[in-house]
Coordinates of C-alpha atoms and ligand atoms in Angstrom, one line a residue:
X952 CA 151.8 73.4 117.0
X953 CA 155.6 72.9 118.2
X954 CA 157.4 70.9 115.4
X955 CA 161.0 69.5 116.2
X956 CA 162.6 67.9 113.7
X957 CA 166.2 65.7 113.9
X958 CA 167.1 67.4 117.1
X959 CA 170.8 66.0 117.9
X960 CA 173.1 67.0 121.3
X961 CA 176.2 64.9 122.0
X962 CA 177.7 66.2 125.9
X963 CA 181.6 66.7 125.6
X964 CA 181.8 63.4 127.6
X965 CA 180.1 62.1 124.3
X966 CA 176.9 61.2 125.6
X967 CA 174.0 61.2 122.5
X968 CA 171.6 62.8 125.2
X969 CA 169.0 63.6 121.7
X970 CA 169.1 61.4 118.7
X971 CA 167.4 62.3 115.6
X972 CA 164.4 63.6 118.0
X973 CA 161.5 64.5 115.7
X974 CA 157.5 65.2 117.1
X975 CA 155.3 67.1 116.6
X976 CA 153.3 68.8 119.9
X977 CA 150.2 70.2 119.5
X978 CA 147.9 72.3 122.3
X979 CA 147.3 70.1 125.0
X980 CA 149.1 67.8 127.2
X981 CA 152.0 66.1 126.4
X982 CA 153.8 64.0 128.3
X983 CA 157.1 62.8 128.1
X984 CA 158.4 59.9 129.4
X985 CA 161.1 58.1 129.5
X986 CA 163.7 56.5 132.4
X987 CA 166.2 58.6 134.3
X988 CA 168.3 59.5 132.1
X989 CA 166.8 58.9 128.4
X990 CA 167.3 62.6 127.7
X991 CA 164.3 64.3 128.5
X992 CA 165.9 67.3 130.7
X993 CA 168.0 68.2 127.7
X994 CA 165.1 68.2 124.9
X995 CA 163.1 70.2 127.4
X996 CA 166.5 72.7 127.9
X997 CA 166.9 72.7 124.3
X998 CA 163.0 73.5 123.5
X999 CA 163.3 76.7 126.3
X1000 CA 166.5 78.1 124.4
X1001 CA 168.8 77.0 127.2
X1002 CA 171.3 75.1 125.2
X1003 CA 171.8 74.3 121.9
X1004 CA 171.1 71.4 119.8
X1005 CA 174.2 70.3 117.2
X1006 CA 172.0 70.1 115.0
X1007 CA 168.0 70.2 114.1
X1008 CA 165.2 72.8 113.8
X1009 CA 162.1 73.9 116.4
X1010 CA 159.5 75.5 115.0
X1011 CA 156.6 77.4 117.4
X1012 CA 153.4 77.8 114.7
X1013 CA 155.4 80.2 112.5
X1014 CA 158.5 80.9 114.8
X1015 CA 161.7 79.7 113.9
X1016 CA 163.0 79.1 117.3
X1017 CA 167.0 78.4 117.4
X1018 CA 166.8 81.5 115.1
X1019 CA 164.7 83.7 117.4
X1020 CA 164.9 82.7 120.7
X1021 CA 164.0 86.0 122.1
X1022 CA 160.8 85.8 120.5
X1023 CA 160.3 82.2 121.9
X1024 CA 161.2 83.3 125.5
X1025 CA 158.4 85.5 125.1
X1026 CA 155.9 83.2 124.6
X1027 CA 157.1 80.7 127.4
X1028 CA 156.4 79.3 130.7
X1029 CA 159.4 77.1 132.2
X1030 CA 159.0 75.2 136.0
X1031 CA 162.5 73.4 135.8
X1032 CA 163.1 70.5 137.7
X1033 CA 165.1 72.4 140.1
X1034 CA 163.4 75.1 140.5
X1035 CA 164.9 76.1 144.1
X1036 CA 164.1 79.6 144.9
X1037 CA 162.3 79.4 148.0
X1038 CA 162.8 82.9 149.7
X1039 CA 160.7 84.3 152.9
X1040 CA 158.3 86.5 151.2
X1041 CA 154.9 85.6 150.5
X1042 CA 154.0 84.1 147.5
X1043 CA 152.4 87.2 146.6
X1044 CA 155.4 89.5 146.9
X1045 CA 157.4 86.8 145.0
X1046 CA 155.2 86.6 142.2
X1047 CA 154.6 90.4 141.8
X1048 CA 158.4 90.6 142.0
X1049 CA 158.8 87.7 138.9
X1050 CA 155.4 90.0 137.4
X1051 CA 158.0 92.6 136.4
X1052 CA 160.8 90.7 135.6
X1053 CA 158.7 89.0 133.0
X1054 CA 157.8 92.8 132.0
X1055 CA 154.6 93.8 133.8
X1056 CA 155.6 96.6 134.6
X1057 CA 151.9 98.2 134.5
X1058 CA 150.5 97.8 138.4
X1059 CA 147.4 97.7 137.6
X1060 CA 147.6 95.3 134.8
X1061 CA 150.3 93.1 136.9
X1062 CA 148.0 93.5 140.4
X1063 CA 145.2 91.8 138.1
X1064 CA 147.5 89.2 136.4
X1065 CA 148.8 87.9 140.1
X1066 CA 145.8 87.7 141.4
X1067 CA 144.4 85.6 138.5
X1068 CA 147.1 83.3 138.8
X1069 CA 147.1 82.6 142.7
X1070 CA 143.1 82.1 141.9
X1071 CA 143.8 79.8 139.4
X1072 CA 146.7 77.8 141.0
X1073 CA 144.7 77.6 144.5
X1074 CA 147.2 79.5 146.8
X1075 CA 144.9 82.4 146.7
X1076 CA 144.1 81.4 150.7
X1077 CA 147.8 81.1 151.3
X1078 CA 149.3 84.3 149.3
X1079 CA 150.2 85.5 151.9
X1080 CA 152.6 83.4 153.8
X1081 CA 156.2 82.7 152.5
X1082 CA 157.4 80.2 149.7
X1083 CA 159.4 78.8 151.9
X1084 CA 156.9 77.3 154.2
X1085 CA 155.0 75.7 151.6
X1086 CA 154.6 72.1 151.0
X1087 CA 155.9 70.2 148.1
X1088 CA 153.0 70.7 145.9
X1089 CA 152.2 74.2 147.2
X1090 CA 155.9 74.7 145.6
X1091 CA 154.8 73.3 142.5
X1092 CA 151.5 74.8 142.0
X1093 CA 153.2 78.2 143.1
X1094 CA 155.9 77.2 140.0
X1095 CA 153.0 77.0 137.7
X1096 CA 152.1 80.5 138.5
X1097 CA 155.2 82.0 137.6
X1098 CA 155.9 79.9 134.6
X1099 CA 152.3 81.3 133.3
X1100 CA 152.5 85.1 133.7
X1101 CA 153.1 86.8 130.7
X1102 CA 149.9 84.2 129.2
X1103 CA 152.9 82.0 127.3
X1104 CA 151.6 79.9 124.2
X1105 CA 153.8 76.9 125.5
X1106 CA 154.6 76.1 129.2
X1107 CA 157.0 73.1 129.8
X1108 CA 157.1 71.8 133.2
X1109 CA 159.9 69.2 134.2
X1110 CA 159.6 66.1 136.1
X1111 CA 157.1 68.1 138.5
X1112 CA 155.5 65.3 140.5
X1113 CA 158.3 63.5 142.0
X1114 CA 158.1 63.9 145.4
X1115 CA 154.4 64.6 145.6
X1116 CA 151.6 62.9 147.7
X1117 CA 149.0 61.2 145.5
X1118 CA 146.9 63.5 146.7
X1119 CA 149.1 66.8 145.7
X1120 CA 150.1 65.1 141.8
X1121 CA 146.3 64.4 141.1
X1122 CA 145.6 68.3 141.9
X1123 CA 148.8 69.2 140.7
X1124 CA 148.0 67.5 137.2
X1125 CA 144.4 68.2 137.3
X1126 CA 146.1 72.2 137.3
X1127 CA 148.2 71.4 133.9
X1128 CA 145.6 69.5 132.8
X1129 CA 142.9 72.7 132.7
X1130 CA 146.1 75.2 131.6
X1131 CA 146.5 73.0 128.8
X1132 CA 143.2 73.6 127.0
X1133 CA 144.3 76.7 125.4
X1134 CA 148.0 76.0 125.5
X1135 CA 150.9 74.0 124.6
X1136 CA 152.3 72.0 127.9
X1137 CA 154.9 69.5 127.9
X1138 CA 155.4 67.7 131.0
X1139 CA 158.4 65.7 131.2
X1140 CA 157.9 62.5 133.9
X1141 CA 159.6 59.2 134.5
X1142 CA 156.1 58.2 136.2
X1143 CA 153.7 56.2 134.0
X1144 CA 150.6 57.3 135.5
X1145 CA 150.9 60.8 134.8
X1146 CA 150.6 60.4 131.8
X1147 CA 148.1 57.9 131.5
X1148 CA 145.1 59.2 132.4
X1149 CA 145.6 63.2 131.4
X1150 CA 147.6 62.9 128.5
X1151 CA 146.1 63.4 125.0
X1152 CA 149.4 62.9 123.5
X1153 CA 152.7 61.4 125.0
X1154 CA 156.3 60.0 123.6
X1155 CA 158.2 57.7 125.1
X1156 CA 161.7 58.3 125.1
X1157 CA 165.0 56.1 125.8
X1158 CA 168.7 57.0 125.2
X1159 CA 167.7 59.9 123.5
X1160 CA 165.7 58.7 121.1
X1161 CA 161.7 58.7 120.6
X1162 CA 160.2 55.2 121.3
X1163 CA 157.0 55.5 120.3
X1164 CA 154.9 58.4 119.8
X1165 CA 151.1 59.3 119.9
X1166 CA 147.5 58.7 121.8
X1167 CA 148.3 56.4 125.3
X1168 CA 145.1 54.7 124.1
X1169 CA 146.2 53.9 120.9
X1170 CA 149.5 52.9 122.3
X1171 CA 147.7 50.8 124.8
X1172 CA 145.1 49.1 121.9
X1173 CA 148.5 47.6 119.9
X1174 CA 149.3 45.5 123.1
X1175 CA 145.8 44.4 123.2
X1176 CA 145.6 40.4 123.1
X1177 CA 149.3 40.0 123.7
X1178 CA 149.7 40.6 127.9
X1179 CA 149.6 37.5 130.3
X1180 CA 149.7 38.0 134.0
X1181 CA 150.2 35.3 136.4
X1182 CA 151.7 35.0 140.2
X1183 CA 154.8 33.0 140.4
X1184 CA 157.5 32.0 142.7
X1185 CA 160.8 33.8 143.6
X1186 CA 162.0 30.6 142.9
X1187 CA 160.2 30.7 138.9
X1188 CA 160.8 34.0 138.1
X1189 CA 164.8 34.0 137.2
X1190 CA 163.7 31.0 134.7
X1191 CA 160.6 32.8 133.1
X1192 CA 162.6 35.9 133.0
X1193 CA 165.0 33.9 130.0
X1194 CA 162.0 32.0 128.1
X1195 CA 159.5 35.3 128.1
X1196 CA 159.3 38.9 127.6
X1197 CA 158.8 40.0 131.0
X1198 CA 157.4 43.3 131.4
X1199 CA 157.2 44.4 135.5
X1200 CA 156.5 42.0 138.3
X1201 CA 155.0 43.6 141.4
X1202 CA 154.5 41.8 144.8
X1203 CA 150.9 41.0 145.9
X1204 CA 150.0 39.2 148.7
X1205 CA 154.0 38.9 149.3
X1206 CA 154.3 37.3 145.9
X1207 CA 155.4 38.0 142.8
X1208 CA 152.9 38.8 139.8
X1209 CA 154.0 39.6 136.5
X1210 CA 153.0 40.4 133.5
X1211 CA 154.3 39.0 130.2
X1212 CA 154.0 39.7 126.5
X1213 CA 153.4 37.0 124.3
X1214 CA 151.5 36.3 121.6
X1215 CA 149.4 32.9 123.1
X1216 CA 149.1 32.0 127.1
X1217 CA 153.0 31.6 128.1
X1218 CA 152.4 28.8 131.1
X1219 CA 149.1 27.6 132.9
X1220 CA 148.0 29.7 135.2
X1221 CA 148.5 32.7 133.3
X1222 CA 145.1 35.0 131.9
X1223 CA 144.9 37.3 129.4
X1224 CA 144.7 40.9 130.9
X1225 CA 144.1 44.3 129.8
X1226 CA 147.0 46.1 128.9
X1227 CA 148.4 49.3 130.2
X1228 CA 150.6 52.3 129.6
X1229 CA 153.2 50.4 132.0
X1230 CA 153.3 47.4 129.4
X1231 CA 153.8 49.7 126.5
X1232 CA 156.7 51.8 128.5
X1233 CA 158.7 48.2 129.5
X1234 CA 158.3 46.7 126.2
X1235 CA 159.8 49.8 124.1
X1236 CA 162.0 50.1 127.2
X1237 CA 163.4 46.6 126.9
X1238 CA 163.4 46.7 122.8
X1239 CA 165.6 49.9 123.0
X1240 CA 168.1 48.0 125.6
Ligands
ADP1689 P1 166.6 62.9 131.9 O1 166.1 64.3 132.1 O2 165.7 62.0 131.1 O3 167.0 62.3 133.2 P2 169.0 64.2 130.9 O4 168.7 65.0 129.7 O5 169.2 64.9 132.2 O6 168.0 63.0 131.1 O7 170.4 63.4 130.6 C1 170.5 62.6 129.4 C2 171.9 62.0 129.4 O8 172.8 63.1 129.2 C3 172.4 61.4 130.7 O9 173.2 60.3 130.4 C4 173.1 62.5 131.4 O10 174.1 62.0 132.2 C5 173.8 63.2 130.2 N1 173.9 64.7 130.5 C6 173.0 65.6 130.8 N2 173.5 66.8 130.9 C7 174.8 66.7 130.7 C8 175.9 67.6 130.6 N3 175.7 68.9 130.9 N4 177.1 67.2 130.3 C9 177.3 65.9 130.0 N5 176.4 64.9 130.1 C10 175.1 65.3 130.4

């Protein structure tokens, strides 16, 4: 279990980038989700030992983290959001080459541990040509490998899908998703449906602070009863906006469709729908505004 409790970072520009940020994060995945913004490169920075918190604790299982990060680093996989080293080499050279940096310095040992890892992350085929001519989520899934030599107890992965196909973020998260039955995996996302349908746990976060916190389908179950969706005008939707809680609105057909929260039907025309991890996300979002 990864405890953090009243994690606080104010920027020198005096940004609150982490407010009172307590959760607890057991094996599994996580996600984290929250706008642009909300905070969640910085708690995912200050989890890895990167930067410091003002003030706060992090406890791995028995580790105290901000007092041991050493011993933390050890047991952790980071893909940052940026993670831009894209060389020539084959992907096998380049992850024999981070093998030893992460201390494998055994060849047999390390020849077994990359070859495990390409295996698992599906670039086995392609080990062989360079980084650099891989596709988006080849890049990713090549990432994954290198956050998880070294077997780390807690592997945190930020905002990894942007920029993927559907195709490549269902296989990519398919990959975290089977990781994250013996570990700890945080995957930080501004992109609702990543965490809807692999999650076991999530928090929503805004401003740097935690929104809401638990199971999506629990989440989900408190909205039940209370979401309306109807298709309106352009010409409606300015003067709906200012009587209801409107959630999203998404064209269909070339016309607008929203989706409201109320507690009884808001107008005629409007049915009761199931809710989703979307409704949940705008209605913190626009509570925390
Ligand atoms: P997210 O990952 O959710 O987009 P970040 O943690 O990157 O959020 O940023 C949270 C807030 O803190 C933003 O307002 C951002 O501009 C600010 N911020 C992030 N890093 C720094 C920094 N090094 N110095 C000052 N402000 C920062």
């Amino acid at each position: 279990m990864l405890s953090l409790r009243h994690l606080n970072k104010t920027y020198a520009n005096g940004v609150h980038a982490s407010n009172d940020i307590s959760l607890d994060i057991p094996t599994g995945l996580f996600g984290l989700l929250g706008p642009n913004g909300a905070g969640k490169s910085t708690l995912m920075r200050t989890i890895a030992t990167l930067q410091e918190p003002d003030s706060g604790t992090i406890h791995l299982d028995g580790l105290d983290v901000l007092r041991e990060p050493t011993a933390l680093r050890r047991q952790l996989g980071y893909l940052p959001q940026d993670f831009g080293v894209y060389p020539k080499v084959s992907a096998l050279e380049l992850l024999d080459h981070f093998a030893i940096l992460k201390g494998l310095v055994q060849r047999g040992e390390r020849k077994e541990a990359v070859e495990a890892l390409l295996h698992q992350t599906n670039l086995w085929e392609a080990r062989k040509r360079a980084v650099a001519s891989y596709s988006g989520g080849m890049r990713q899934r090549f990432g994954i490998a290198q956050a998880l030599l070294g077997a780390p107890r807690l592997v945190i992965v930020d905002e990894p899908t942007a920029g993927l196909d559907p195709d490549e973020r269902n296989r990519f998260l398919n990959l975290l998703a089977r990781i994250s039955e013996q570990v700890i995996v945080i995957l930080s996302t501004h992109i609702v449906e990543d965490v809807t349908d692999l999650c076991s746990r999530m928090a929503v976060i805004g401003k740097g602070r935690v929104l809401v916190e638990g199971e999506p389908k629990a989440a989900i179950a408190t909205l039940r009863g209370r979401i309306w969706r109807g298709a309106v005008s352009d010409a409606q939707l300015p003067e709906l906006q200012q009587r209801f809680t409107v959630l999203s609105s998404r064209l269909v057909g070339g016309k607008p469709q929203i989706n409201i929260y109320a507690e009884s039907q808001p107008e005629a025309g409007f049915t009761q729908v199931e809710p989703g991890l979307e409704d949940v996300y705008f209605l913190q979002l626009r509570a925390a505004a």
